[in-house]
PDB file of C-alpha atoms and ligand atoms in Angstrom:
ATOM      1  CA  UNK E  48       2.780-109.819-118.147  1.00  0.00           C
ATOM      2  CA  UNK E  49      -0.837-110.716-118.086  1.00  0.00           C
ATOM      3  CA  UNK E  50      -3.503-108.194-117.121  1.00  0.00           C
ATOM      4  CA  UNK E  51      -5.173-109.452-113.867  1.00  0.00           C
ATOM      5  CA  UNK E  52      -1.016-110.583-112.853  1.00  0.00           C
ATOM      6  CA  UNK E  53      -0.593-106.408-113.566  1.00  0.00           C
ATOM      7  CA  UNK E  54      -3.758-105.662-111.037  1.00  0.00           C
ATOM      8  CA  UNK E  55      -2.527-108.150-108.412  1.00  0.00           C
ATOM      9  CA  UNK E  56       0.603-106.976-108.306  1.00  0.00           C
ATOM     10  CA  UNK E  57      -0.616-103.309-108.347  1.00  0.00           C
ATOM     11  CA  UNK E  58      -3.592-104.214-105.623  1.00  0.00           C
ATOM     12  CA  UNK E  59      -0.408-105.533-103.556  1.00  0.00           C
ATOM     13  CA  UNK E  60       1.579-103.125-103.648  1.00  0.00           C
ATOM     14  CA  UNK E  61      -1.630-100.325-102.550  1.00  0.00           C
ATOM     15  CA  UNK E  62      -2.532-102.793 -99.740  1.00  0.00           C
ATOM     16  CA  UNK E  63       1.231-102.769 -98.919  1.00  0.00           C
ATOM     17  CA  UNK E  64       1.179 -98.949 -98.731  1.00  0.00           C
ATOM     18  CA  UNK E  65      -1.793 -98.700 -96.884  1.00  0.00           C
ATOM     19  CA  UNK E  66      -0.836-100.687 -94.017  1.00  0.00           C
ATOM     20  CA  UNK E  67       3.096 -98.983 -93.849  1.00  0.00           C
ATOM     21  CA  UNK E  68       0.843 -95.638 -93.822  1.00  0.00           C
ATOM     22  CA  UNK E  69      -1.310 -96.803 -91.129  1.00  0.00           C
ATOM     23  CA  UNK E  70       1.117 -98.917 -89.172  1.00  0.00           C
ATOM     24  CA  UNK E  71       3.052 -95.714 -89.123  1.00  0.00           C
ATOM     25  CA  UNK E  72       0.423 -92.969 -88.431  1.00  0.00           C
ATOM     26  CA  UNK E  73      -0.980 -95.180 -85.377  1.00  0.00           C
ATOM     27  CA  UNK E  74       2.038 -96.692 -84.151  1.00  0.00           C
ATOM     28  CA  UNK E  75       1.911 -99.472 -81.865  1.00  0.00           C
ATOM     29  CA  UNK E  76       0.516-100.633 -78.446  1.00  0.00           C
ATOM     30  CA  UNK E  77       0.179-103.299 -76.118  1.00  0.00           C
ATOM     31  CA  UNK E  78      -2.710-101.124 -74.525  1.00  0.00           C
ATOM     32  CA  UNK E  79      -5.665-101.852 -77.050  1.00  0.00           C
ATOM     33  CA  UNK E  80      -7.993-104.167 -76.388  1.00  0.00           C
ATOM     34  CA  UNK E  81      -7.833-107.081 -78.963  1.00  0.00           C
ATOM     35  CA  UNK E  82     -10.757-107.219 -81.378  1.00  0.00           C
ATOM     36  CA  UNK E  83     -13.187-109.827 -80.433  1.00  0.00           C
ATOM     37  CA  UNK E  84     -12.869-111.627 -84.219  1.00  0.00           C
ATOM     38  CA  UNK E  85      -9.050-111.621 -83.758  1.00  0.00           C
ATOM     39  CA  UNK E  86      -9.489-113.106 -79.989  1.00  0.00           C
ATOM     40  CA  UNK E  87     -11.998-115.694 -80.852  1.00  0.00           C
ATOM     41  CA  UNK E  88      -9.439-116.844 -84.214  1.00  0.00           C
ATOM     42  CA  UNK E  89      -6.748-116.829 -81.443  1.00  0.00           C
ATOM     43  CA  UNK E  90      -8.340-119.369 -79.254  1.00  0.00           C
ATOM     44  CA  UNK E  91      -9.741-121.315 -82.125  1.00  0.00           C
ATOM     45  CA  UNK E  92      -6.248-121.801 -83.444  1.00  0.00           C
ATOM     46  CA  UNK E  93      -5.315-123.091 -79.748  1.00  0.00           C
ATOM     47  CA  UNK E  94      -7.580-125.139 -79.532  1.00  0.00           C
ATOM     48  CA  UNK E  95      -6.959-126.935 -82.805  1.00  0.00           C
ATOM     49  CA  UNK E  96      -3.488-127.393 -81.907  1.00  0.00           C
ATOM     50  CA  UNK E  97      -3.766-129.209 -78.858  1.00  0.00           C
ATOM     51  CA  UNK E  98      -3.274-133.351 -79.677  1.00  0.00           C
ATOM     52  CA  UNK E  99      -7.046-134.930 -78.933  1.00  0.00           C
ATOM     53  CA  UNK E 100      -5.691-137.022 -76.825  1.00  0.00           C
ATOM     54  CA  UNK E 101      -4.286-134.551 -74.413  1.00  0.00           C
ATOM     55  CA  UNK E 102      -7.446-133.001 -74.637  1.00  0.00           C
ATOM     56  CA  UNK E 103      -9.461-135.448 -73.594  1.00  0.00           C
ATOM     57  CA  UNK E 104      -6.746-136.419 -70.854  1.00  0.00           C
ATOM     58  CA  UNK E 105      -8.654-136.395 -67.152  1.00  0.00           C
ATOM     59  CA  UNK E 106      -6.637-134.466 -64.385  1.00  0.00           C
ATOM     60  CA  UNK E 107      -4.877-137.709 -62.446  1.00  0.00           C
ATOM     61  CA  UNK E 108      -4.639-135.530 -59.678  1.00  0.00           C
ATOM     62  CA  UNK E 109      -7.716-136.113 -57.283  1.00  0.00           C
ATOM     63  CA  UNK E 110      -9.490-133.203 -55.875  1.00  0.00           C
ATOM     64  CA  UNK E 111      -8.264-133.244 -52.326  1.00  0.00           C
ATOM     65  CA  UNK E 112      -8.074-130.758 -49.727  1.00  0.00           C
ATOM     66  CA  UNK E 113      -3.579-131.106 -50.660  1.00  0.00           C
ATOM     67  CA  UNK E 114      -4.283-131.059 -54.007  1.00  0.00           C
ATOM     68  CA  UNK E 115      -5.506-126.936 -54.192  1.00  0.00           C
ATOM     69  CA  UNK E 116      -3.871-126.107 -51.497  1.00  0.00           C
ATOM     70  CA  UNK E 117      -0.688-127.444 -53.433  1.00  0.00           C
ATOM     71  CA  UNK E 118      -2.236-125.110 -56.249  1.00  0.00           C
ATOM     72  CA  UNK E 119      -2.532-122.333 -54.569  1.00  0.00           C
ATOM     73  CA  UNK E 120       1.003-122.127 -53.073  1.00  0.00           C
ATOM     74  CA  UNK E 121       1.746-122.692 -57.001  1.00  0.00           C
ATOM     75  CA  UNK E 122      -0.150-119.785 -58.011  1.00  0.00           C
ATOM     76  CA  UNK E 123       0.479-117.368 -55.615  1.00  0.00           C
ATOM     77  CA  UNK E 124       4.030-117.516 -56.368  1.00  0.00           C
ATOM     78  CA  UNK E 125       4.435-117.699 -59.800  1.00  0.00           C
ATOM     79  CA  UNK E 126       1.343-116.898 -61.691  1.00  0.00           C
ATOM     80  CA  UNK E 127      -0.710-113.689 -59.971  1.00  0.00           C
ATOM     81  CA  UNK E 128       1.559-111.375 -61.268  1.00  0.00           C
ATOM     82  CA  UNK E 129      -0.026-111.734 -64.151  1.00  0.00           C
ATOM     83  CA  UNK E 130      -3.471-113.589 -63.018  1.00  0.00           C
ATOM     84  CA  UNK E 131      -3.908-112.051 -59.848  1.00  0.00           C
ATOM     85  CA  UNK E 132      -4.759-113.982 -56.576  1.00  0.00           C
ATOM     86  CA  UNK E 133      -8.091-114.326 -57.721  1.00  0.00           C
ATOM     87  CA  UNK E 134      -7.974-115.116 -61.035  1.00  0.00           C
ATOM     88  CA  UNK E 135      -9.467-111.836 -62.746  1.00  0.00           C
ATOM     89  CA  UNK E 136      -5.960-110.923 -64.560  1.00  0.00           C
ATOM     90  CA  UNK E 137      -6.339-107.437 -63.268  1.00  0.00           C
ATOM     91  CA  UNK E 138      -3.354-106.934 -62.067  1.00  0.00           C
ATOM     92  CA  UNK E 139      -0.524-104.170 -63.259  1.00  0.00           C
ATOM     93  CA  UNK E 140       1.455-106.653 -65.500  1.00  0.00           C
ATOM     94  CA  UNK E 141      -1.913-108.450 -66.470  1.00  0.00           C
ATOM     95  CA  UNK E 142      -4.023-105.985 -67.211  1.00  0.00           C
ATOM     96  CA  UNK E 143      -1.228-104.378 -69.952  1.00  0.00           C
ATOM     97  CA  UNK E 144      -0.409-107.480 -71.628  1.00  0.00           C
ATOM     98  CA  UNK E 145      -1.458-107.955 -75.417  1.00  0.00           C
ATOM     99  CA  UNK E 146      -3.346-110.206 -75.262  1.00  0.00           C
ATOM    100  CA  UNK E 147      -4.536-109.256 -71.860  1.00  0.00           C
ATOM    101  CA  UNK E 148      -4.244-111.936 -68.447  1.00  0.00           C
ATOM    102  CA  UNK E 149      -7.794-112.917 -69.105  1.00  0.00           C
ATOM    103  CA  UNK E 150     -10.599-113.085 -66.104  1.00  0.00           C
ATOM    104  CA  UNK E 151      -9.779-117.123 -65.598  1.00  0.00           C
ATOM    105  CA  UNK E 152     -13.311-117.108 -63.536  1.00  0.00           C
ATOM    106  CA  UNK E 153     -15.665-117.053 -66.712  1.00  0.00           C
ATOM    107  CA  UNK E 154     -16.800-119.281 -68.556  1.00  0.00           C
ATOM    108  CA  UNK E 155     -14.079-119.078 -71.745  1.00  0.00           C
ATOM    109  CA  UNK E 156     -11.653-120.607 -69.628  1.00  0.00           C
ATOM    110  CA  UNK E 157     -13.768-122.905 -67.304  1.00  0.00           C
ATOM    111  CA  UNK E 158     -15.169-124.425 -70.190  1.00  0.00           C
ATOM    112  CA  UNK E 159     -11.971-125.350 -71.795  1.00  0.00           C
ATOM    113  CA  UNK E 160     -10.780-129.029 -70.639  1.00  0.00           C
ATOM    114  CA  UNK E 161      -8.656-130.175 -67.949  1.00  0.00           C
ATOM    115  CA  UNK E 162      -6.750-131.187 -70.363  1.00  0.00           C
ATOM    116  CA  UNK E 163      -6.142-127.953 -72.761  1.00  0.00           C
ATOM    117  CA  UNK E 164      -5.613-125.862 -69.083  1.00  0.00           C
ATOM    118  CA  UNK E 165      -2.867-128.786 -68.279  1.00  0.00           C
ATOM    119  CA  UNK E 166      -1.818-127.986 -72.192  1.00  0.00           C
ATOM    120  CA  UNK E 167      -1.130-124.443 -71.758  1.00  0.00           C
ATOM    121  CA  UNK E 168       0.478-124.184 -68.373  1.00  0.00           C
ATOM    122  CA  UNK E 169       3.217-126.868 -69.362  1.00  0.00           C
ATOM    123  CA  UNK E 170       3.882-125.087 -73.334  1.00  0.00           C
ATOM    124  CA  UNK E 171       2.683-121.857 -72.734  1.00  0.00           C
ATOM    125  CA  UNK E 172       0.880-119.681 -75.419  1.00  0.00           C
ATOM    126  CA  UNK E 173       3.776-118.234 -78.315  1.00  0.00           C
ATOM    127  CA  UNK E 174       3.714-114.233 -79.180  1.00  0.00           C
ATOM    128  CA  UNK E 175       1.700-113.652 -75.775  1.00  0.00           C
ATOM    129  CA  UNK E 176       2.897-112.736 -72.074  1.00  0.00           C
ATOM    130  CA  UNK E 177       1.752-116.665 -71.062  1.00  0.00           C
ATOM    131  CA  UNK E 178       5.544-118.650 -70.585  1.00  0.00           C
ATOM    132  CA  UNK E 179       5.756-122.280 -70.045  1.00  0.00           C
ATOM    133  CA  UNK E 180       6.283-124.043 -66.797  1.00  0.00           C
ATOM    134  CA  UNK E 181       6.596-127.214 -68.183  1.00  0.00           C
ATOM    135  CA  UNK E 182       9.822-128.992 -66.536  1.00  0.00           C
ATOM    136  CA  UNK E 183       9.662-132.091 -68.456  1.00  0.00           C
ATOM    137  CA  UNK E 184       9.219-134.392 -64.777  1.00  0.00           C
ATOM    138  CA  UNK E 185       6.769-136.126 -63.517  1.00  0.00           C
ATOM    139  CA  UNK E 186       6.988-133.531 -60.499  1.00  0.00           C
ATOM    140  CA  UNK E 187       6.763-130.942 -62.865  1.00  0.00           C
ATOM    141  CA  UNK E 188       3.543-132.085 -64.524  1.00  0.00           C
ATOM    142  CA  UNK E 189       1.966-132.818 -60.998  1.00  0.00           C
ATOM    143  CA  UNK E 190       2.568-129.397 -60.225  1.00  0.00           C
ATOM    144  CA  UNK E 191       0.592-128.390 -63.151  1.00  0.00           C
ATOM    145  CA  UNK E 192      -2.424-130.816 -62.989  1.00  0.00           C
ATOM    146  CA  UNK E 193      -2.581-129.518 -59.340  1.00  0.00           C
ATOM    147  CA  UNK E 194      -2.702-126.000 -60.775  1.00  0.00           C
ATOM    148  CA  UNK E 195      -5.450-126.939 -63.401  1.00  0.00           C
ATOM    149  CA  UNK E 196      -7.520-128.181 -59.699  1.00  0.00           C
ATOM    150  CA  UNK E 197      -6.890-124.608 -58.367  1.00  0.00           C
ATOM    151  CA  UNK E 198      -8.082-122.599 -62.201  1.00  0.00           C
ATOM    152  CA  UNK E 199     -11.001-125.040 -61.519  1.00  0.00           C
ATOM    153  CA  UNK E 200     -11.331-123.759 -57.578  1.00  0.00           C
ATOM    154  CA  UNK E 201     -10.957-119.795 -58.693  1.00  0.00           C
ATOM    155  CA  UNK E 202     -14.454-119.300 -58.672  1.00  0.00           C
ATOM    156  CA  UNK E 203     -15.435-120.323 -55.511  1.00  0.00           C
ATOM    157  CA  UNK E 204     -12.097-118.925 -53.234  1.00  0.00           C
ATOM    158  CA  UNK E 205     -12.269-117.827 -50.005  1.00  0.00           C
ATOM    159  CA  UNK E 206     -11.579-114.520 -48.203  1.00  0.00           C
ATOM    160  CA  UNK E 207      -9.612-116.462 -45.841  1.00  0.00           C
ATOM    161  CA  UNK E 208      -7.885-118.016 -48.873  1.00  0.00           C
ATOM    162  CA  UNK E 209      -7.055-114.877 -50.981  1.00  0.00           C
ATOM    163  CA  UNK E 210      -5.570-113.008 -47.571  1.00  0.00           C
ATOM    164  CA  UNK E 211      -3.442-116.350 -47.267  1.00  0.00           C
ATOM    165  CA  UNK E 212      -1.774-116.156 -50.731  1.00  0.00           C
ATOM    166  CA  UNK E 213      -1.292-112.146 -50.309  1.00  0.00           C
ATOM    167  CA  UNK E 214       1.192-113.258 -47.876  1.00  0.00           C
ATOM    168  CA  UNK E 215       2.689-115.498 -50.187  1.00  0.00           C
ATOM    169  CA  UNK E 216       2.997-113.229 -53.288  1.00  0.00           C
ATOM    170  CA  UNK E 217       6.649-112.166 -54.458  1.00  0.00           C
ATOM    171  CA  UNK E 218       7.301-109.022 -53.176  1.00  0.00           C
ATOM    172  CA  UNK E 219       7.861-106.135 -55.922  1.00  0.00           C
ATOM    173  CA  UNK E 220      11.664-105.052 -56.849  1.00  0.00           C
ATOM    174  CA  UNK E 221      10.708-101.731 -54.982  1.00  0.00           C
ATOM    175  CA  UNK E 222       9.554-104.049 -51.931  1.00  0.00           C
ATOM    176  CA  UNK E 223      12.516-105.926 -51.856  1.00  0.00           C
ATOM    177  CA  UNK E 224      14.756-102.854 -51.882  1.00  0.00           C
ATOM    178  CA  UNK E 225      12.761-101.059 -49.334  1.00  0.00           C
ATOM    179  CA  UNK E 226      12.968-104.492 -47.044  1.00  0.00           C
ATOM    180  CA  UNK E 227      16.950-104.716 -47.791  1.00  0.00           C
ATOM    181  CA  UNK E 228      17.535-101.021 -47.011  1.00  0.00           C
ATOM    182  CA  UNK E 229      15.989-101.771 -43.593  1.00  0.00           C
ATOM    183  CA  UNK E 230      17.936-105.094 -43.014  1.00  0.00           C
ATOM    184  CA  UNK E 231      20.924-103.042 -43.811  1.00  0.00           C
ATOM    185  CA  UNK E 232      20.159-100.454 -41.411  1.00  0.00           C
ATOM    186  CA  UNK E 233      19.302-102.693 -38.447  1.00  0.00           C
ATOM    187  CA  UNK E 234      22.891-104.223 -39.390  1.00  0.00           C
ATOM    188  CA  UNK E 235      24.361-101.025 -38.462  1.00  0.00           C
ATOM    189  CA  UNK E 236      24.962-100.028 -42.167  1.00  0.00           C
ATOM    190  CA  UNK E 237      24.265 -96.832 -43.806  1.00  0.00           C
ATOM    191  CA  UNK E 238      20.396 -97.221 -45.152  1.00  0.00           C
ATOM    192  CA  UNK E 239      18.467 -94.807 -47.207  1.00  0.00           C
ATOM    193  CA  UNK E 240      17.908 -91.933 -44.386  1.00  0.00           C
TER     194      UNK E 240
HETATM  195  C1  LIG V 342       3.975-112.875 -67.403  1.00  0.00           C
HETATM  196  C2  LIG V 342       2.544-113.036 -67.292  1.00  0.00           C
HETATM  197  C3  LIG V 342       1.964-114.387 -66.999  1.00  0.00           C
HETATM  198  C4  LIG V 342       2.340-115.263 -66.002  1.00  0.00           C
HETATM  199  C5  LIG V 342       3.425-115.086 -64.948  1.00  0.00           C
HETATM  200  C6  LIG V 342       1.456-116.389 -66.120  1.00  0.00           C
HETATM  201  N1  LIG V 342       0.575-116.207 -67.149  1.00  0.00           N
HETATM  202 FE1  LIG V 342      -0.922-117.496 -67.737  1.00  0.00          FE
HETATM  203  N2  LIG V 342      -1.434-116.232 -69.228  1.00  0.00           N
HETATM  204  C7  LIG V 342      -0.873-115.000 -69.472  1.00  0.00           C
HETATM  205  C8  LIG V 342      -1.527-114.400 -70.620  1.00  0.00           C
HETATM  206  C9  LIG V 342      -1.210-113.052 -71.238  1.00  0.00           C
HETATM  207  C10 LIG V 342      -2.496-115.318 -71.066  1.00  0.00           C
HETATM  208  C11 LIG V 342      -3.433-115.170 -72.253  1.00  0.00           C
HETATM  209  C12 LIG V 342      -2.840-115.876 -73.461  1.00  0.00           C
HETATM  210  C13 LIG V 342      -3.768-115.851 -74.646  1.00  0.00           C
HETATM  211  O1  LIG V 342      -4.604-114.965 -74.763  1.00  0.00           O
HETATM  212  O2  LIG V 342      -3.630-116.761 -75.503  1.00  0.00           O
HETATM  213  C14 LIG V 342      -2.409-116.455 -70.158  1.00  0.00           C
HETATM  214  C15 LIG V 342      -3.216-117.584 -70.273  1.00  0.00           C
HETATM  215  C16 LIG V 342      -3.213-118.625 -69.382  1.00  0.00           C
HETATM  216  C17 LIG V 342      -4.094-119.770 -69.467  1.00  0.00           C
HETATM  217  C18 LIG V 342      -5.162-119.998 -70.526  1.00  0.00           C
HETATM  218  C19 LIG V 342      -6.475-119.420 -70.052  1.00  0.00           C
HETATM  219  C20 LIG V 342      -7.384-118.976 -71.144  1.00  0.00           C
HETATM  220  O3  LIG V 342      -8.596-118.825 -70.901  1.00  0.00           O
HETATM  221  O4  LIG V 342      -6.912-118.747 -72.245  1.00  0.00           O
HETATM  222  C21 LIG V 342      -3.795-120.591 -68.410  1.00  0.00           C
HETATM  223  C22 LIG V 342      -4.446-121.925 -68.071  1.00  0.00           C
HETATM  224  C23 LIG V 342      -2.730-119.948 -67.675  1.00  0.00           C
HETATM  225  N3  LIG V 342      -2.403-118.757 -68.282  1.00  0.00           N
HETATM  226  C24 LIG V 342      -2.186-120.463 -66.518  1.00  0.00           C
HETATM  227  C25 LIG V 342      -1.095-119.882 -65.856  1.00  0.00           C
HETATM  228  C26 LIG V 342      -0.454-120.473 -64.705  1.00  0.00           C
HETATM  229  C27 LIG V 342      -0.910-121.742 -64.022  1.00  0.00           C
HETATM  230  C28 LIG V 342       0.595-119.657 -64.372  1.00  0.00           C
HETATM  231  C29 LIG V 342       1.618-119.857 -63.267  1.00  0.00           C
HETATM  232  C30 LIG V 342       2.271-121.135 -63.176  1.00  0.00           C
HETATM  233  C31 LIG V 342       0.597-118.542 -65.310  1.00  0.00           C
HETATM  234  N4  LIG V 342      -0.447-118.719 -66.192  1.00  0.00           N
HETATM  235  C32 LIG V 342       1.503-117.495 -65.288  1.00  0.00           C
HETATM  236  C33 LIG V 342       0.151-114.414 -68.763  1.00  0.00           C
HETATM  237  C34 LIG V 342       0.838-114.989 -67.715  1.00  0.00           C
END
């Protein structure tokens, strides 16, 4: 074998130990905070793969009073578990994510396009907590260019609006129990005493 083959193969193998030794000694967590270098590569590499032309798409959905109101039904429902009513992520589920629900107020997502926010509610984002909604119907994809309205609306919500979609939130598997010990009981069953 050639020399600088040798020292490749040698300077492999060392890297190779050296990340089994750390990998090992730190183990692993969803905790951490992502570095800001591997964030920002993350969001490049998002970007890039979004088709131009769905990035440039405009949201066919008018901004009407139905339209985030139709949004915010949406949301409450099936994304503040993660997102939170009001868009900051900071929620149980959102805030231990890796990468972390992130504060959909500020400008990172704001300034992305109608089109990339329509992008990643229908696909999702792989290897993160973000699924896809996508149904593949043209009531499907309303749904989700009425969602992009309301991500557009976060920063400006209402008190009135936030208290409204707290009574439409899922309620918690604890929740539920508690509510179908108490059905039970008013049945005349046996309910947790
Ligand atoms: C199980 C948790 C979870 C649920 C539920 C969820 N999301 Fe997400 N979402 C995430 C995470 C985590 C990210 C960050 C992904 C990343 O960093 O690439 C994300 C990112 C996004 C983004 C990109 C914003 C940005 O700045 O990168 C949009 C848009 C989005 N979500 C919309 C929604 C909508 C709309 C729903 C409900 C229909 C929803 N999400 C439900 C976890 C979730």
């Amino acid at each position: 074998m050639k020399r600088p083959i040798v020292w490749l193969v040698v300077a492999g193998l060392a890297m190779g130990i050296v990340a089994v030794v750390v990998t090992r000694g730190m183990g692993f967590s969803a905790r951490v905070t992502p570095w800001t270098i591997e964030a920002t590569a993350m969001r490049a590499a998002r970007r890039w793969a979004t088709p131009g032309d769905v990035r440039r798409q405009a949201n066919p959905v008018p901004t009407t009073y139905e339209a985030i109101e139709g949004g915010l039904k949406h949301w409450a429902d099936h994304c503040a578990s993660c997102h939170g009513n009001d868009g900051s992520g900071d929620t149980t589920v959102g805030r231990n994510l890796y990468p972390p629900a992130p504060d959909m107020r500020r400008p990172a997502t704001q300034e992305m396009t109608d089109g990339e926010l329509f992008y990643v509610i229908e696909r999702g984002v792989p290897l993160t907590g973000m699924p896809a909604w996508g149904t593949g119907t043209p009531d499907g994809e309303r749904a989700s260019w009425e969602l992009v309205r309301f991500i557009r609306h976060l920063p400006k919500l209402s008190g009135q609006e936030l208290r409204s979609m707290e009574a439409l939130n899922p309620k918690s598997p604890a929740e539920a129990v508690h509510k179908m010990e108490i059905d039970e009981f008013l049945s005349g069953g046996k309910g947790k005493q």
